JSON list of C-alpha atoms in Angstrom, two decimals:
[
{"chain": "Z", "resi": 134, "resn": "LEU", "atom": "CA", "xyz": [11.26, 13.29, -16.85]},
{"chain": "Z", "resi": 135, "resn": "GLU", "atom": "CA", "xyz": [14.52, 14.47, -15.30]},
{"chain": "Z", "resi": 136, "resn": "GLU", "atom": "CA", "xyz": [13.69, 18.06, -16.32]},
{"chain": "Z", "resi": 137, "resn": "ILE", "atom": "CA", "xyz": [10.23, 17.81, -14.72]},
{"chain": "Z", "resi": 138, "resn": "ILE", "atom": "CA", "xyz": [11.78, 16.55, -11.48]},
{"chain": "Z", "resi": 139, "resn": "GLN", "atom": "CA", "xyz": [14.47, 19.26, -11.54]},
{"chain": "Z", "resi": 140, "resn": "GLU", "atom": "CA", "xyz": [11.79, 21.95, -11.88]},
{"chain": "Z", "resi": 141, "resn": "GLY", "atom": "CA", "xyz": [10.30, 20.73, -8.60]},
{"chain": "Z", "resi": 142, "resn": "GLU", "atom": "CA", "xyz": [6.71, 20.49, -7.40]},
{"chain": "Z", "resi": 143, "resn": "SER", "atom": "CA", "xyz": [4.17, 22.87, -8.91]},
{"chain": "Z", "resi": 144, "resn": "ASN", "atom": "CA", "xyz": [0.46, 23.11, -9.60]},
{"chain": "Z", "resi": 145, "resn": "GLN", "atom": "CA", "xyz": [0.89, 20.26, -12.10]},
{"chain": "Z", "resi": 146, "resn": "VAL", "atom": "CA", "xyz": [3.70, 18.20, -10.54]},
{"chain": "Z", "resi": 147, "resn": "GLU", "atom": "CA", "xyz": [3.70, 16.33, -7.22]},
{"chain": "Z", "resi": 148, "resn": "PHE", "atom": "CA", "xyz": [6.32, 13.97, -5.74]},
{"chain": "Z", "resi": 149, "resn": "LYS", "atom": "CA", "xyz": [5.55, 11.11, -3.36]},
{"chain": "Z", "resi": 150, "resn": "PRO", "atom": "CA", "xyz": [8.13, 8.69, -1.93]},
{"chain": "Z", "resi": 151, "resn": "ALA", "atom": "CA", "xyz": [5.83, 5.64, -1.94]},
{"chain": "Z", "resi": 152, "resn": "LEU", "atom": "CA", "xyz": [2.37, 4.33, -2.86]},
{"chain": "Z", "resi": 153, "resn": "LEU", "atom": "CA", "xyz": [1.72, 2.29, 0.27]},
{"chain": "Z", "resi": 154, "resn": "TYR", "atom": "CA", "xyz": [4.89, 2.05, 2.35]},
{"chain": "Z", "resi": 155, "resn": "ASN", "atom": "CA", "xyz": [4.58, 4.01, 5.61]},
{"chain": "Z", "resi": 156, "resn": "PHE", "atom": "CA", "xyz": [8.05, 5.23, 6.59]},
{"chain": "Z", "resi": 157, "resn": "SER", "atom": "CA", "xyz": [6.97, 5.70, 10.23]},
{"chain": "Z", "resi": 158, "resn": "THR", "atom": "CA", "xyz": [5.78, 2.13, 10.75]},
{"chain": "Z", "resi": 159, "resn": "GLY", "atom": "CA", "xyz": [7.85, 0.29, 8.14]},
{"chain": "Z", "resi": 160, "resn": "LYS", "atom": "CA", "xyz": [4.66, -1.39, 6.86]},
{"chain": "Z", "resi": 161, "resn": "GLY", "atom": "CA", "xyz": [2.09, -0.87, 4.15]},
{"chain": "Z", "resi": 162, "resn": "GLY", "atom": "CA", "xyz": [-0.73, 1.49, 5.01]},
{"chain": "Z", "resi": 163, "resn": "ILE", "atom": "CA", "xyz": [-4.04, 2.66, 3.60]},
{"chain": "Z", "resi": 164, "resn": "GLY", "atom": "CA", "xyz": [-3.27, 6.16, 4.86]},
{"chain": "Z", "resi": 165, "resn": "VAL", "atom": "CA", "xyz": [-0.36, 6.49, 2.46]},
{"chain": "Z", "resi": 166, "resn": "LYS", "atom": "CA", "xyz": [-2.65, 5.50, -0.40]},
{"chain": "Z", "resi": 167, "resn": "GLY", "atom": "CA", "xyz": [-5.13, 8.14, 0.79]},
{"chain": "Z", "resi": 168, "resn": "ILE", "atom": "CA", "xyz": [-2.48, 10.84, 0.39]},
{"chain": "Z", "resi": 169, "resn": "ILE", "atom": "CA", "xyz": [-1.82, 9.67, -3.19]},
{"chain": "Z", "resi": 170, "resn": "ALA", "atom": "CA", "xyz": [-5.58, 9.63, -3.91]},
{"chain": "Z", "resi": 171, "resn": "LYS", "atom": "CA", "xyz": [-5.97, 13.22, -2.64]},
{"chain": "Z", "resi": 172, "resn": "ALA", "atom": "CA", "xyz": [-3.32, 14.42, -5.07]},
{"chain": "Z", "resi": 173, "resn": "ILE", "atom": "CA", "xyz": [-4.98, 12.58, -7.97]},
{"chain": "Z", "resi": 174, "resn": "CYS", "atom": "CA", "xyz": [-8.38, 14.00, -6.99]},
{"chain": "Z", "resi": 175, "resn": "ALA", "atom": "CA", "xyz": [-6.92, 17.53, -6.89]},
{"chain": "Z", "resi": 176, "resn": "PHE", "atom": "CA", "xyz": [-5.36, 17.09, -10.34]},
{"chain": "Z", "resi": 177, "resn": "LEU", "atom": "CA", "xyz": [-8.67, 15.78, -11.72]},
{"chain": "Z", "resi": 178, "resn": "ASN", "atom": "CA", "xyz": [-10.50, 18.85, -10.42]},
{"chain": "Z", "resi": 179, "resn": "SER", "atom": "CA", "xyz": [-7.85, 21.31, -11.58]},
{"chain": "Z", "resi": 180, "resn": "ASN", "atom": "CA", "xyz": [-5.61, 21.30, -14.65]},
{"chain": "Z", "resi": 181, "resn": "GLY", "atom": "CA", "xyz": [-4.31, 17.74, -14.51]},
{"chain": "Z", "resi": 182, "resn": "GLY", "atom": "CA", "xyz": [-0.69, 16.92, -13.90]},
{"chain": "Z", "resi": 183, "resn": "PHE", "atom": "CA", "xyz": [1.98, 14.37, -13.06]},
{"chain": "Z", "resi": 184, "resn": "LEU", "atom": "CA", "xyz": [2.26, 12.50, -9.78]},
{"chain": "Z", "resi": 185, "resn": "ILE", "atom": "CA", "xyz": [5.71, 10.95, -9.54]},
{"chain": "Z", "resi": 186, "resn": "ILE", "atom": "CA", "xyz": [5.95, 8.08, -7.04]},
{"chain": "Z", "resi": 187, "resn": "GLY", "atom": "CA", "xyz": [9.40, 7.03, -5.87]},
{"chain": "Z", "resi": 188, "resn": "VAL", "atom": "CA", "xyz": [10.75, 10.58, -5.59]},
{"chain": "Z", "resi": 189, "resn": "THR", "atom": "CA", "xyz": [11.19, 12.48, -2.31]},
{"chain": "Z", "resi": 190, "resn": "ASP", "atom": "CA", "xyz": [9.71, 15.94, -1.71]},
{"chain": "Z", "resi": 191, "resn": "LYS", "atom": "CA", "xyz": [13.20, 17.31, -2.37]},
{"chain": "Z", "resi": 192, "resn": "GLY", "atom": "CA", "xyz": [13.14, 15.80, -5.87]},
{"chain": "Z", "resi": 193, "resn": "GLU", "atom": "CA", "xyz": [15.55, 12.96, -5.12]},
{"chain": "Z", "resi": 194, "resn": "PRO", "atom": "CA", "xyz": [14.75, 9.66, -6.88]},
{"chain": "Z", "resi": 195, "resn": "GLN", "atom": "CA", "xyz": [14.69, 6.92, -4.23]},
{"chain": "Z", "resi": 196, "resn": "GLY", "atom": "CA", "xyz": [12.86, 4.31, -6.28]},
{"chain": "Z", "resi": 197, "resn": "LEU", "atom": "CA", "xyz": [10.05, 1.98, -5.36]},
{"chain": "Z", "resi": 198, "resn": "SER", "atom": "CA", "xyz": [12.08, -0.56, -3.38]},
{"chain": "Z", "resi": 199, "resn": "PHE", "atom": "CA", "xyz": [10.14, 0.20, -0.18]},
{"chain": "Z", "resi": 200, "resn": "ASP", "atom": "CA", "xyz": [6.81, -0.54, -1.89]},
{"chain": "Z", "resi": 201, "resn": "PHE", "atom": "CA", "xyz": [8.31, -3.54, -3.70]},
{"chain": "Z", "resi": 202, "resn": "SER", "atom": "CA", "xyz": [9.51, -4.95, -0.35]},
{"chain": "Z", "resi": 203, "resn": "LEU", "atom": "CA", "xyz": [5.84, -5.45, 0.59]},
{"chain": "Z", "resi": 204, "resn": "SER", "atom": "CA", "xyz": [5.13, -7.69, -2.43]},
{"chain": "Z", "resi": 205, "resn": "GLU", "atom": "CA", "xyz": [6.35, -10.86, -0.66]},
{"chain": "Z", "resi": 206, "resn": "ASP", "atom": "CA", "xyz": [6.85, -13.45, -3.42]},
{"chain": "Z", "resi": 207, "resn": "LYS", "atom": "CA", "xyz": [4.66, -11.75, -6.04]},
{"chain": "Z", "resi": 208, "resn": "ASN", "atom": "CA", "xyz": [5.93, -9.95, -9.12]},
{"chain": "Z", "resi": 209, "resn": "GLU", "atom": "CA", "xyz": [6.87, -6.51, -7.75]},
{"chain": "Z", "resi": 210, "resn": "LYS", "atom": "CA", "xyz": [5.49, -4.44, -10.62]},
{"chain": "Z", "resi": 211, "resn": "ASP", "atom": "CA", "xyz": [2.26, -6.46, -10.88]},
{"chain": "Z", "resi": 212, "resn": "PHE", "atom": "CA", "xyz": [1.82, -6.09, -7.11]},
{"chain": "Z", "resi": 213, "resn": "PHE", "atom": "CA", "xyz": [2.36, -2.33, -7.36]},
{"chain": "Z", "resi": 214, "resn": "MET", "atom": "CA", "xyz": [-0.12, -1.95, -10.25]},
{"chain": "Z", "resi": 215, "resn": "LEU", "atom": "CA", "xyz": [-2.74, -3.99, -8.39]},
{"chain": "Z", "resi": 216, "resn": "GLU", "atom": "CA", "xyz": [-2.28, -1.83, -5.28]},
{"chain": "Z", "resi": 217, "resn": "PHE", "atom": "CA", "xyz": [-2.55, 1.30, -7.45]},
{"chain": "Z", "resi": 218, "resn": "ASP", "atom": "CA", "xyz": [-5.80, 0.12, -9.07]},
{"chain": "Z", "resi": 219, "resn": "GLN", "atom": "CA", "xyz": [-7.24, -0.83, -5.66]},
{"chain": "Z", "resi": 220, "resn": "MET", "atom": "CA", "xyz": [-6.38, 2.63, -4.35]},
{"chain": "Z", "resi": 221, "resn": "LEU", "atom": "CA", "xyz": [-8.22, 4.31, -7.23]},
{"chain": "Z", "resi": 222, "resn": "GLU", "atom": "CA", "xyz": [-11.30, 2.15, -6.69]},
{"chain": "Z", "resi": 223, "resn": "HIS", "atom": "CA", "xyz": [-11.29, 2.56, -2.89]},
{"chain": "Z", "resi": 224, "resn": "PHE", "atom": "CA", "xyz": [-10.80, 6.34, -2.68]},
{"chain": "Z", "resi": 225, "resn": "LEU", "atom": "CA", "xyz": [-12.18, 7.60, -5.98]},
{"chain": "Z", "resi": 226, "resn": "SER", "atom": "CA", "xyz": [-14.10, 5.51, -8.49]},
{"chain": "Z", "resi": 227, "resn": "PHE", "atom": "CA", "xyz": [-12.85, 3.24, -11.18]},
{"chain": "Z", "resi": 228, "resn": "SER", "atom": "CA", "xyz": [-14.84, 5.43, -13.62]},
{"chain": "Z", "resi": 229, "resn": "ILE", "atom": "CA", "xyz": [-12.01, 7.99, -13.47]},
{"chain": "Z", "resi": 230, "resn": "LYS", "atom": "CA", "xyz": [-9.56, 5.43, -14.89]},
{"chain": "Z", "resi": 231, "resn": "SER", "atom": "CA", "xyz": [-9.82, 6.98, -18.36]},
{"chain": "Z", "resi": 232, "resn": "ASN", "atom": "CA", "xyz": [-8.31, 10.17, -16.86]},
{"chain": "Z", "resi": 233, "resn": "VAL", "atom": "CA", "xyz": [-5.53, 8.41, -14.94]},
{"chain": "Z", "resi": 234, "resn": "SER", "atom": "CA", "xyz": [-2.68, 6.32, -16.33]},
{"chain": "Z", "resi": 235, "resn": "GLY", "atom": "CA", "xyz": [0.58, 5.15, -14.86]},
{"chain": "Z", "resi": 236, "resn": "GLN", "atom": "CA", "xyz": [3.87, 3.94, -16.22]},
{"chain": "Z", "resi": 237, "resn": "PHE", "atom": "CA", "xyz": [7.14, 2.66, -14.76]},
{"chain": "Z", "resi": 238, "resn": "PHE", "atom": "CA", "xyz": [10.37, 4.43, -15.66]},
{"chain": "Z", "resi": 239, "resn": "GLN", "atom": "CA", "xyz": [14.02, 3.89, -14.74]},
{"chain": "Z", "resi": 240, "resn": "LEU", "atom": "CA", "xyz": [15.82, 6.90, -13.31]},
{"chain": "Z", "resi": 241, "resn": "ASN", "atom": "CA", "xyz": [19.35, 6.60, -11.89]},
{"chain": "Z", "resi": 242, "resn": "GLU", "atom": "CA", "xyz": [18.86, 2.81, -12.07]},
{"chain": "Z", "resi": 243, "resn": "LYS", "atom": "CA", "xyz": [15.79, 3.05, -9.82]},
{"chain": "Z", "resi": 244, "resn": "ASP", "atom": "CA", "xyz": [12.19, 2.27, -10.69]},
{"chain": "Z", "resi": 245, "resn": "ILE", "atom": "CA", "xyz": [9.77, 5.15, -10.38]},
{"chain": "Z", "resi": 246, "resn": "PHE", "atom": "CA", "xyz": [6.10, 5.33, -11.31]},
{"chain": "Z", "resi": 247, "resn": "VAL", "atom": "CA", "xyz": [4.69, 8.33, -13.15]},
{"chain": "Z", "resi": 248, "resn": "VAL", "atom": "CA", "xyz": [0.95, 8.90, -12.94]},
{"chain": "Z", "resi": 249, "resn": "THR", "atom": "CA", "xyz": [-0.47, 11.12, -15.67]},
{"chain": "Z", "resi": 250, "resn": "VAL", "atom": "CA", "xyz": [-3.79, 12.75, -14.76]},
{"chain": "Z", "resi": 251, "resn": "THR", "atom": "CA", "xyz": [-5.94, 14.57, -17.28]},
{"chain": "Z", "resi": 252, "resn": "PRO", "atom": "CA", "xyz": [-8.50, 16.97, -15.83]},
{"chain": "Z", "resi": 253, "resn": "SER", "atom": "CA", "xyz": [-12.14, 15.99, -15.52]},
{"chain": "Z", "resi": 254, "resn": "LYS", "atom": "CA", "xyz": [-13.91, 17.85, -18.32]},
{"chain": "Z", "resi": 255, "resn": "ARG", "atom": "CA", "xyz": [-17.56, 17.49, -17.31]},
{"chain": "Z", "resi": 256, "resn": "ARG", "atom": "CA", "xyz": [-17.91, 17.10, -13.57]},
{"chain": "Z", "resi": 257, "resn": "PRO", "atom": "CA", "xyz": [-16.28, 17.43, -10.18]},
{"chain": "Z", "resi": 258, "resn": "ILE", "atom": "CA", "xyz": [-14.59, 14.36, -8.70]},
{"chain": "Z", "resi": 259, "resn": "PHE", "atom": "CA", "xyz": [-14.93, 13.60, -4.99]},
{"chain": "Z", "resi": 260, "resn": "LEU", "atom": "CA", "xyz": [-12.68, 11.55, -2.74]},
{"chain": "Z", "resi": 261, "resn": "LYS", "atom": "CA", "xyz": [-14.29, 8.92, -0.52]},
{"chain": "Z", "resi": 262, "resn": "GLY", "atom": "CA", "xyz": [-12.98, 10.12, 2.85]},
{"chain": "Z", "resi": 263, "resn": "GLN", "atom": "CA", "xyz": [-13.47, 8.71, 6.34]},
{"chain": "Z", "resi": 264, "resn": "ASN", "atom": "CA", "xyz": [-16.28, 11.18, 7.02]},
{"chain": "Z", "resi": 265, "resn": "GLY", "atom": "CA", "xyz": [-17.92, 11.19, 3.59]},
{"chain": "Z", "resi": 266, "resn": "LYS", "atom": "CA", "xyz": [-17.15, 12.83, 0.28]},
{"chain": "Z", "resi": 267, "resn": "GLU", "atom": "CA", "xyz": [-14.25, 15.30, 0.12]},
{"chain": "Z", "resi": 268, "resn": "PHE", "atom": "CA", "xyz": [-13.39, 17.77, -2.65]},
{"chain": "Z", "resi": 269, "resn": "TYR", "atom": "CA", "xyz": [-9.79, 18.70, -3.52]},
{"chain": "Z", "resi": 270, "resn": "VAL", "atom": "CA", "xyz": [-8.23, 21.16, -5.94]},
{"chain": "Z", "resi": 271, "resn": "ARG", "atom": "CA", "xyz": [-4.62, 21.89, -6.74]},
{"chain": "Z", "resi": 272, "resn": "GLY", "atom": "CA", "xyz": [-2.90, 24.94, -5.30]},
{"chain": "Z", "resi": 273, "resn": "GLU", "atom": "CA", "xyz": [0.50, 26.10, -6.46]},
{"chain": "Z", "resi": 274, "resn": "ALA", "atom": "CA", "xyz": [2.30, 23.05, -5.05]},
{"chain": "Z", "resi": 275, "resn": "SER", "atom": "CA", "xyz": [-0.20, 21.25, -2.85]},
{"chain": "Z", "resi": 276, "resn": "SER", "atom": "CA", "xyz": [-3.64, 19.68, -2.78]},
{"chain": "Z", "resi": 277, "resn": "ARG", "atom": "CA", "xyz": [-6.23, 21.80, -1.00]},
{"chain": "Z", "resi": 278, "resn": "GLN", "atom": "CA", "xyz": [-9.58, 20.63, 0.33]},
{"chain": "Z", "resi": 279, "resn": "LEU", "atom": "CA", "xyz": [-12.53, 22.93, -0.24]},
{"chain": "Z", "resi": 280, "resn": "THR", "atom": "CA", "xyz": [-14.97, 22.56, 2.65]},
{"chain": "Z", "resi": 281, "resn": "ASP", "atom": "CA", "xyz": [-16.93, 25.80, 2.48]},
{"chain": "Z", "resi": 282, "resn": "ILE", "atom": "CA", "xyz": [-20.03, 24.98, 0.42]},
{"chain": "Z", "resi": 283, "resn": "GLU", "atom": "CA", "xyz": [-20.18, 28.40, -1.23]},
{"chain": "Z", "resi": 284, "resn": "GLU", "atom": "CA", "xyz": [-16.51, 28.24, -2.22]},
{"chain": "Z", "resi": 285, "resn": "LEU", "atom": "CA", "xyz": [-16.98, 24.70, -3.54]},
{"chain": "Z", "resi": 286, "resn": "VAL", "atom": "CA", "xyz": [-20.08, 25.60, -5.58]},
{"chain": "Z", "resi": 287, "resn": "ASN", "atom": "CA", "xyz": [-18.46, 28.72, -7.00]},
{"chain": "Z", "resi": 288, "resn": "TYR", "atom": "CA", "xyz": [-15.36, 26.76, -7.98]},
{"chain": "Z", "resi": 289, "resn": "CYS", "atom": "CA", "xyz": [-17.46, 24.09, -9.75]},
{"chain": "Z", "resi": 290, "resn": "ILE", "atom": "CA", "xyz": [-19.52, 26.68, -11.63]},
{"chain": "Z", "resi": 291, "resn": "GLU", "atom": "CA", "xyz": [-16.36, 28.50, -12.74]},
{"chain": "Z", "resi": 292, "resn": "LYS", "atom": "CA", "xyz": [-14.68, 25.25, -13.77]},
{"chain": "Z", "resi": 293, "resn": "TRP", "atom": "CA", "xyz": [-17.51, 23.29, -15.39]},
{"chain": "Z", "resi": 294, "resn": "GLY", "atom": "CA", "xyz": [-20.37, 25.81, -15.78]},
{"chain": "Z", "resi": 295, "resn": "LEU", "atom": "CA", "xyz": [-24.04, 25.06, -15.20]},
{"chain": "Z", "resi": 296, "resn": "GLN", "atom": "CA", "xyz": [-25.19, 21.93, -16.96]}
]
């Protein structure tokens, strides 16, 4: 895990500081979850990868204490897992759960959460966005939305073929 983090972000590794904590407002936010969901969607439509939550963009482990602070009197890890599952269901579909798993790890005495995403083998996966369905793929170190219909169709044919 430390080696993966040291290598930095790539087409199969993404860092996010939190699952739901918004550092601008100091509160939980659905928008933060949306950013996480976009990365998962992109991994599903590309070659899979690891989304590491609790690590800054610079690769510095900060832990999940900001997310945990929103749990009130609930078990912090149970709260986090419930929020993670709700995010998947809200932005994607719970049917993708077989391609997405998460696990807590300790790094520098801080909890981090590593999401392992295996690519979708049979079909494209769409994000439920504010204005309808959105399609994301992974670039070299970012998630990219394909909006041009021809580009999207060509990508899907190349990736999954005609069924």
